[in-house]
PDB file of C-alpha atoms in Angstrom:
ATOM      1  CA  MET A   1      -1.107 244.935  -6.831  1.00  0.00           C
ATOM      2  CA  SER A   2       0.183 243.852 -10.246  1.00  0.00           C
ATOM      3  CA  HIS A   3      -2.101 244.202 -13.240  1.00  0.00           C
ATOM      4  CA  PRO A   4      -2.542 241.732 -16.123  1.00  0.00           C
ATOM      5  CA  GLU A   5      -0.880 242.626 -19.390  1.00  0.00           C
ATOM      6  CA  PRO A   6      -3.222 244.260 -21.911  1.00  0.00           C
ATOM      7  CA  SER A   7      -4.071 242.534 -25.152  1.00  0.00           C
ATOM      8  CA  ALA A   8      -4.110 244.344 -28.481  1.00  0.00           C
ATOM      9  CA  PRO A   9      -5.799 246.026 -30.197  1.00  0.00           C
ATOM     10  CA  GLN A  10      -7.829 247.894 -27.578  1.00  0.00           C
ATOM     11  CA  PRO A  11     -11.480 248.793 -28.315  1.00  0.00           C
ATOM     12  CA  ARG A  12     -12.198 252.497 -28.683  1.00  0.00           C
ATOM     13  CA  ASP A  13     -15.290 252.540 -26.476  1.00  0.00           C
ATOM     14  CA  LEU A  14     -13.607 251.871 -23.139  1.00  0.00           C
ATOM     15  CA  PRO A  15     -14.044 254.195 -20.164  1.00  0.00           C
ATOM     16  CA  PRO A  16     -11.064 256.486 -19.496  1.00  0.00           C
ATOM     17  CA  GLY A  17      -7.980 254.684 -18.203  1.00  0.00           C
ATOM     18  CA  GLN A  18      -9.262 251.163 -18.939  1.00  0.00           C
ATOM     19  CA  TYR A  19      -7.700 248.373 -21.018  1.00  0.00           C
ATOM     20  CA  VAL A  20      -8.674 244.833 -22.056  1.00  0.00           C
ATOM     21  CA  PRO A  21      -6.535 242.112 -20.428  1.00  0.00           C
ATOM     22  CA  ARG A  22      -5.846 238.576 -21.542  1.00  0.00           C
ATOM     23  CA  GLY A  23      -8.303 236.392 -19.646  1.00  0.00           C
ATOM     24  CA  TRP A  24     -10.552 237.415 -16.756  1.00  0.00           C
ATOM     25  CA  PRO A  25      -8.487 238.305 -13.670  1.00  0.00           C
ATOM     26  CA  VAL A  26      -9.763 237.127 -10.281  1.00  0.00           C
ATOM     27  CA  LEU A  27      -9.754 239.815  -7.603  1.00  0.00           C
ATOM     28  CA  HIS A  28     -11.544 239.735  -4.255  1.00  0.00           C
ATOM     29  CA  TYR A  29     -11.077 240.484  -0.584  1.00  0.00           C
ATOM     30  CA  GLY A  30     -10.852 237.475   1.733  1.00  0.00           C
ATOM     31  CA  PRO A  31     -11.313 233.746   1.046  1.00  0.00           C
ATOM     32  CA  VAL A  32     -13.745 232.078  -1.331  1.00  0.00           C
ATOM     33  CA  PRO A  33     -16.737 230.887   0.745  1.00  0.00           C
ATOM     34  CA  LYS A  34     -17.983 227.314   0.591  1.00  0.00           C
ATOM     35  CA  PHE A  35     -21.512 227.007  -0.801  1.00  0.00           C
ATOM     36  CA  ARG A  36     -23.869 224.922   1.341  1.00  0.00           C
ATOM     37  CA  PRO A  37     -27.220 224.890  -0.466  1.00  0.00           C
ATOM     38  CA  LYS A  38     -29.224 223.581   2.500  1.00  0.00           C
ATOM     39  CA  ASP A  39     -28.031 226.468   4.683  1.00  0.00           C
ATOM     40  CA  TRP A  40     -27.987 229.188   2.018  1.00  0.00           C
ATOM     41  CA  ASP A  41     -30.704 231.825   1.812  1.00  0.00           C
ATOM     42  CA  PHE A  42     -31.271 235.236   0.231  1.00  0.00           C
ATOM     43  CA  ARG A  43     -32.904 237.946   2.338  1.00  0.00           C
ATOM     44  CA  VAL A  44     -34.381 241.367   1.642  1.00  0.00           C
ATOM     45  CA  PHE A  45     -34.736 243.465   4.776  1.00  0.00           C
ATOM     46  CA  GLY A  46     -34.522 247.000   6.089  1.00  0.00           C
ATOM     47  CA  ALA A  47     -37.143 249.519   4.954  1.00  0.00           C
ATOM     48  CA  THR A  48     -39.503 247.108   3.197  1.00  0.00           C
ATOM     49  CA  ALA A  49     -43.040 248.258   2.396  1.00  0.00           C
ATOM     50  CA  SER A  50     -44.523 245.615   4.707  1.00  0.00           C
ATOM     51  CA  GLY A  51     -41.966 246.102   7.476  1.00  0.00           C
ATOM     52  CA  GLU A  52     -41.221 242.390   7.208  1.00  0.00           C
ATOM     53  CA  GLN A  53     -38.161 240.508   6.001  1.00  0.00           C
ATOM     54  CA  HIS A  54     -38.385 238.498   2.763  1.00  0.00           C
ATOM     55  CA  ARG A  55     -36.474 235.247   2.402  1.00  0.00           C
ATOM     56  CA  TRP A  56     -35.771 232.677  -0.326  1.00  0.00           C
ATOM     57  CA  SER A  57     -34.007 229.335  -0.049  1.00  0.00           C
ATOM     58  CA  TRP A  58     -31.516 228.427  -2.757  1.00  0.00           C
ATOM     59  CA  GLU A  59     -34.087 226.334  -4.653  1.00  0.00           C
ATOM     60  CA  GLU A  60     -36.631 229.163  -4.452  1.00  0.00           C
ATOM     61  CA  PHE A  61     -34.159 231.826  -5.564  1.00  0.00           C
ATOM     62  CA  ASP A  62     -32.841 229.728  -8.437  1.00  0.00           C
ATOM     63  CA  ALA A  63     -36.441 229.376  -9.719  1.00  0.00           C
ATOM     64  CA  LEU A  64     -37.153 233.141  -9.815  1.00  0.00           C
ATOM     65  CA  PRO A  65     -37.777 234.921 -13.159  1.00  0.00           C
ATOM     66  CA  ARG A  66     -34.588 235.544 -15.099  1.00  0.00           C
ATOM     67  CA  THR A  67     -33.210 237.903 -17.647  1.00  0.00           C
ATOM     68  CA  ARG A  68     -30.137 238.021 -19.882  1.00  0.00           C
ATOM     69  CA  ALA A  69     -27.911 240.941 -20.800  1.00  0.00           C
ATOM     70  CA  VAL A  70     -24.643 241.392 -22.690  1.00  0.00           C
ATOM     71  CA  THR A  71     -22.522 244.054 -21.008  1.00  0.00           C
ATOM     72  CA  ASP A  72     -18.955 245.140 -20.346  1.00  0.00           C
ATOM     73  CA  PHE A  73     -17.326 244.681 -16.937  1.00  0.00           C
ATOM     74  CA  HIS A  74     -15.151 247.540 -15.667  1.00  0.00           C
ATOM     75  CA  CYS A  75     -12.779 246.928 -12.747  1.00  0.00           C
ATOM     76  CA  VAL A  76     -11.413 249.904 -10.825  1.00  0.00           C
ATOM     77  CA  THR A  77      -7.937 248.354 -11.187  1.00  0.00           C
ATOM     78  CA  LYS A  78      -8.285 249.505 -14.822  1.00  0.00           C
ATOM     79  CA  PHE A  79      -9.161 246.354 -16.759  1.00  0.00           C
ATOM     80  CA  THR A  80     -12.387 245.935 -18.742  1.00  0.00           C
ATOM     81  CA  ILE A  81     -13.846 242.600 -19.907  1.00  0.00           C
ATOM     82  CA  PRO A  82     -16.070 243.404 -22.910  1.00  0.00           C
ATOM     83  CA  GLY A  83     -19.164 241.552 -24.086  1.00  0.00           C
ATOM     84  CA  ASN A  84     -20.101 239.392 -21.080  1.00  0.00           C
ATOM     85  CA  GLU A  85     -23.378 237.503 -21.316  1.00  0.00           C
ATOM     86  CA  TRP A  86     -25.001 237.448 -17.887  1.00  0.00           C
ATOM     87  CA  GLU A  87     -28.096 235.541 -16.814  1.00  0.00           C
ATOM     88  CA  GLY A  88     -29.865 236.047 -13.517  1.00  0.00           C
ATOM     89  CA  VAL A  89     -32.621 237.670 -11.494  1.00  0.00           C
ATOM     90  CA  PRO A  90     -32.963 241.395 -12.285  1.00  0.00           C
ATOM     91  CA  GLY A  91     -33.041 244.018  -9.573  1.00  0.00           C
ATOM     92  CA  THR A  92     -36.488 245.027 -10.818  1.00  0.00           C
ATOM     93  CA  ALA A  93     -37.807 241.524 -10.021  1.00  0.00           C
ATOM     94  CA  ILE A  94     -36.496 241.714  -6.459  1.00  0.00           C
ATOM     95  CA  VAL A  95     -38.266 245.060  -5.949  1.00  0.00           C
ATOM     96  CA  GLU A  96     -41.519 243.594  -7.317  1.00  0.00           C
ATOM     97  CA  LEU A  97     -41.300 240.535  -5.073  1.00  0.00           C
ATOM     98  CA  ALA A  98     -40.111 242.453  -1.997  1.00  0.00           C
ATOM     99  CA  PRO A  99     -41.402 246.031  -2.385  1.00  0.00           C
ATOM    100  CA  PRO A 100     -39.433 248.801  -0.659  1.00  0.00           C
ATOM    101  CA  ALA A 101     -40.976 251.548   1.426  1.00  0.00           C
ATOM    102  CA  PRO A 102     -41.710 254.724  -0.591  1.00  0.00           C
ATOM    103  CA  ASP A 103     -38.798 256.665   0.928  1.00  0.00           C
ATOM    104  CA  VAL A 104     -36.075 254.124   0.085  1.00  0.00           C
ATOM    105  CA  THR A 105     -33.255 255.777  -1.877  1.00  0.00           C
ATOM    106  CA  HIS A 106     -30.418 253.213  -1.774  1.00  0.00           C
ATOM    107  CA  VAL A 107     -29.714 249.560  -1.166  1.00  0.00           C
ATOM    108  CA  MET A 108     -26.860 247.908   0.675  1.00  0.00           C
ATOM    109  CA  VAL A 109     -25.878 244.629  -0.946  1.00  0.00           C
ATOM    110  CA  TRP A 110     -24.567 242.167   1.638  1.00  0.00           C
ATOM    111  CA  ALA A 111     -22.333 239.187   0.927  1.00  0.00           C
ATOM    112  CA  GLU A 112     -20.569 236.414   2.805  1.00  0.00           C
ATOM    113  CA  TYR A 113     -18.224 237.492   5.642  1.00  0.00           C
ATOM    114  CA  GLY A 114     -20.073 240.815   6.030  1.00  0.00           C
ATOM    115  CA  TYR A 115     -18.776 242.356   2.803  1.00  0.00           C
ATOM    116  CA  SER A 116     -21.053 245.096   1.457  1.00  0.00           C
ATOM    117  CA  ALA A 117     -21.551 247.746  -1.239  1.00  0.00           C
ATOM    118  CA  ASN A 118     -24.062 250.599  -1.319  1.00  0.00           C
ATOM    119  CA  ILE A 119     -25.928 251.319  -4.564  1.00  0.00           C
ATOM    120  CA  ARG A 120     -28.431 254.009  -5.469  1.00  0.00           C
ATOM    121  CA  MET A 121     -31.903 252.641  -6.109  1.00  0.00           C
ATOM    122  CA  SER A 122     -31.761 254.058  -9.639  1.00  0.00           C
ATOM    123  CA  ASP A 123     -28.660 251.909 -10.286  1.00  0.00           C
ATOM    124  CA  PHE A 124     -30.271 248.878  -8.656  1.00  0.00           C
ATOM    125  CA  LEU A 125     -33.244 249.171 -11.044  1.00  0.00           C
ATOM    126  CA  ALA A 126     -31.206 249.994 -14.154  1.00  0.00           C
ATOM    127  CA  ASP A 127     -31.212 247.814 -17.265  1.00  0.00           C
ATOM    128  CA  GLY A 128     -28.594 245.084 -16.918  1.00  0.00           C
ATOM    129  CA  THR A 129     -28.429 245.092 -13.117  1.00  0.00           C
ATOM    130  CA  MET A 130     -29.104 241.564 -11.915  1.00  0.00           C
ATOM    131  CA  PHE A 131     -28.200 238.870  -9.430  1.00  0.00           C
ATOM    132  CA  ALA A 132     -26.278 236.750 -11.885  1.00  0.00           C
ATOM    133  CA  THR A 133     -26.099 232.968 -11.673  1.00  0.00           C
ATOM    134  CA  HIS A 134     -24.527 232.381 -15.113  1.00  0.00           C
ATOM    135  CA  HIS A 135     -21.751 233.948 -17.171  1.00  0.00           C
ATOM    136  CA  ASP A 136     -21.416 233.221 -20.895  1.00  0.00           C
ATOM    137  CA  GLY A 137     -23.862 230.321 -20.625  1.00  0.00           C
ATOM    138  CA  GLU A 138     -22.196 228.590 -17.687  1.00  0.00           C
ATOM    139  CA  ARG A 139     -22.798 228.668 -13.955  1.00  0.00           C
ATOM    140  CA  LEU A 140     -20.546 231.151 -12.209  1.00  0.00           C
ATOM    141  CA  THR A 141     -17.348 229.653 -10.878  1.00  0.00           C
ATOM    142  CA  ALA A 142     -16.596 229.916  -7.168  1.00  0.00           C
ATOM    143  CA  ASP A 143     -13.860 232.507  -7.821  1.00  0.00           C
ATOM    144  CA  HIS A 144     -16.318 234.714  -9.706  1.00  0.00           C
ATOM    145  CA  GLY A 145     -19.120 234.608  -7.147  1.00  0.00           C
ATOM    146  CA  PHE A 146     -20.993 231.272  -7.294  1.00  0.00           C
ATOM    147  CA  PRO A 147     -23.829 230.836  -6.510  1.00  0.00           C
ATOM    148  CA  ILE A 148     -24.816 234.481  -7.183  1.00  0.00           C
ATOM    149  CA  ARG A 149     -23.216 237.863  -7.602  1.00  0.00           C
ATOM    150  CA  ILE A 150     -24.881 241.159  -8.311  1.00  0.00           C
ATOM    151  CA  VAL A 151     -23.820 242.711 -11.626  1.00  0.00           C
ATOM    152  CA  VAL A 152     -24.134 246.487 -11.984  1.00  0.00           C
ATOM    153  CA  PRO A 153     -22.460 246.810 -15.387  1.00  0.00           C
ATOM    154  CA  HIS A 154     -22.506 250.605 -15.684  1.00  0.00           C
ATOM    155  CA  LEU A 155     -20.514 251.034 -12.438  1.00  0.00           C
ATOM    156  CA  TYR A 156     -17.031 249.937 -11.403  1.00  0.00           C
ATOM    157  CA  ALA A 157     -17.034 246.273 -10.526  1.00  0.00           C
ATOM    158  CA  TRP A 158     -16.505 246.520  -6.769  1.00  0.00           C
ATOM    159  CA  LYS A 159     -20.221 247.356  -6.761  1.00  0.00           C
ATOM    160  CA  SER A 160     -20.815 243.975  -8.501  1.00  0.00           C
ATOM    161  CA  VAL A 161     -20.517 242.070  -5.241  1.00  0.00           C
ATOM    162  CA  LYS A 162     -19.674 238.361  -5.255  1.00  0.00           C
ATOM    163  CA  TRP A 163     -21.311 235.705  -3.039  1.00  0.00           C
ATOM    164  CA  VAL A 164     -24.368 237.840  -2.297  1.00  0.00           C
ATOM    165  CA  ARG A 165     -26.671 236.861   0.556  1.00  0.00           C
ATOM    166  CA  GLY A 166     -29.065 239.773   0.812  1.00  0.00           C
ATOM    167  CA  VAL A 167     -30.234 243.311   0.166  1.00  0.00           C
ATOM    168  CA  GLU A 168     -30.975 245.961   2.766  1.00  0.00           C
ATOM    169  CA  TYR A 169     -33.297 248.799   1.750  1.00  0.00           C
ATOM    170  CA  LEU A 170     -32.024 252.168   2.982  1.00  0.00           C
ATOM    171  CA  VAL A 171     -33.873 255.456   3.448  1.00  0.00           C
ATOM    172  CA  LYS A 172     -30.507 257.208   3.841  1.00  0.00           C
ATOM    173  CA  ASP A 173     -27.265 256.423   2.050  1.00  0.00           C
ATOM    174  CA  ARG A 174     -24.541 254.594   3.963  1.00  0.00           C
ATOM    175  CA  ARG A 175     -21.082 253.632   2.739  1.00  0.00           C
ATOM    176  CA  GLY A 176     -20.232 249.992   2.090  1.00  0.00           C
ATOM    177  CA  PHE A 177     -16.976 248.090   2.627  1.00  0.00           C
ATOM    178  CA  TRP A 178     -14.746 249.722   0.004  1.00  0.00           C
ATOM    179  CA  GLU A 179     -16.523 253.069   0.194  1.00  0.00           C
ATOM    180  CA  GLU A 180     -15.520 253.251   3.873  1.00  0.00           C
ATOM    181  CA  ARG A 181     -11.937 252.564   2.790  1.00  0.00           C
ATOM    182  CA  GLY A 182     -11.522 255.412   0.328  1.00  0.00           C
ATOM    183  CA  TYR A 183     -13.344 254.363  -2.834  1.00  0.00           C
ATOM    184  CA  HIS A 184     -15.873 256.595  -4.562  1.00  0.00           C
ATOM    185  CA  ASN A 185     -19.440 256.366  -3.347  1.00  0.00           C
ATOM    186  CA  VAL A 186     -21.014 256.338  -6.843  1.00  0.00           C
ATOM    187  CA  ALA A 187     -18.344 254.571  -8.980  1.00  0.00           C
ATOM    188  CA  ASP A 188     -19.165 255.716 -12.526  1.00  0.00           C
ATOM    189  CA  PRO A 189     -16.298 254.473 -14.764  1.00  0.00           C
ATOM    190  CA  TRP A 190     -17.048 256.962 -17.543  1.00  0.00           C
ATOM    191  CA  SER A 191     -16.372 259.791 -15.086  1.00  0.00           C
ATOM    192  CA  GLU A 192     -13.442 257.888 -13.501  1.00  0.00           C
ATOM    193  CA  GLN A 193     -15.050 258.011 -10.072  1.00  0.00           C
ATOM    194  CA  ARG A 194     -12.450 255.813  -8.438  1.00  0.00           C
ATOM    195  CA  TYR A 195     -11.715 257.424  -5.050  1.00  0.00           C
ATOM    196  CA  SER A 196     -13.601 259.286  -2.337  1.00  0.00           C
ATOM    197  CA  TYR A 197     -11.461 262.429  -2.667  1.00  0.00           C
ATOM    198  CA  GLN A 198     -13.085 262.922  -6.099  1.00  0.00           C
ATOM    199  CA  GLU A 199     -16.590 263.134  -4.617  1.00  0.00           C
ATOM    200  CA  GLU A 200     -18.576 266.298  -5.047  1.00  0.00           C
ATOM    201  CA  ASP A 201     -21.192 267.751  -2.725  1.00  0.00           C
ATOM    202  CA  GLY A 202     -24.309 265.608  -2.572  1.00  0.00           C
ATOM    203  CA  GLU A 203     -22.659 262.437  -3.924  1.00  0.00           C
ATOM    204  CA  ALA A 204     -21.986 260.695  -0.641  1.00  0.00           C
ATOM    205  CA  PRO A 205     -22.581 260.482   3.111  1.00  0.00           C
ATOM    206  CA  PRO A 206     -19.718 261.595   5.404  1.00  0.00           C
ATOM    207  CA  LEU A 207     -16.704 259.317   5.711  1.00  0.00           C
TER     208      LEU A 207
END
């Protein structure tokens, strides 16, 4: 895969190995899904406190409480987009509206076409983590995840799944799409946790 050319000068506060490109590259696996608002829903399932599934239509989800955050965006392919303004529904709001069982430790974020990424509950509840609907004051474009994508700004961006459709609460960690294909289970850019061979004991379930 070719990488965009870096711009200059580069900020000093980038994670190791990262650079700032010109523009915002578009990278994803598979085609861009077509949004059909009448058929779209967002579900929270798995180990919920009630044992029941929670569901929102598009109109209901788009009316949920929102937050804003300005954060950097770190792609594992080594580019960083600094200073993004995101607006959306925070992970903390989802947990309040659809409480997890007490023994939940991770979530699996599910997207169109069965794409997934596993995230520790501590990352899901962290400041800045949200199901974003807007970027820099505008609705997300289709290429960047419209109608919603999760943003986990302190992790590599494959954890910031596009075209999200639901969250599964997990009482035991399980690898998602890219984690099953050799990417690091945690994905901390400041520690350059890019690949599964870098994992230490206790960081991940078996491959």
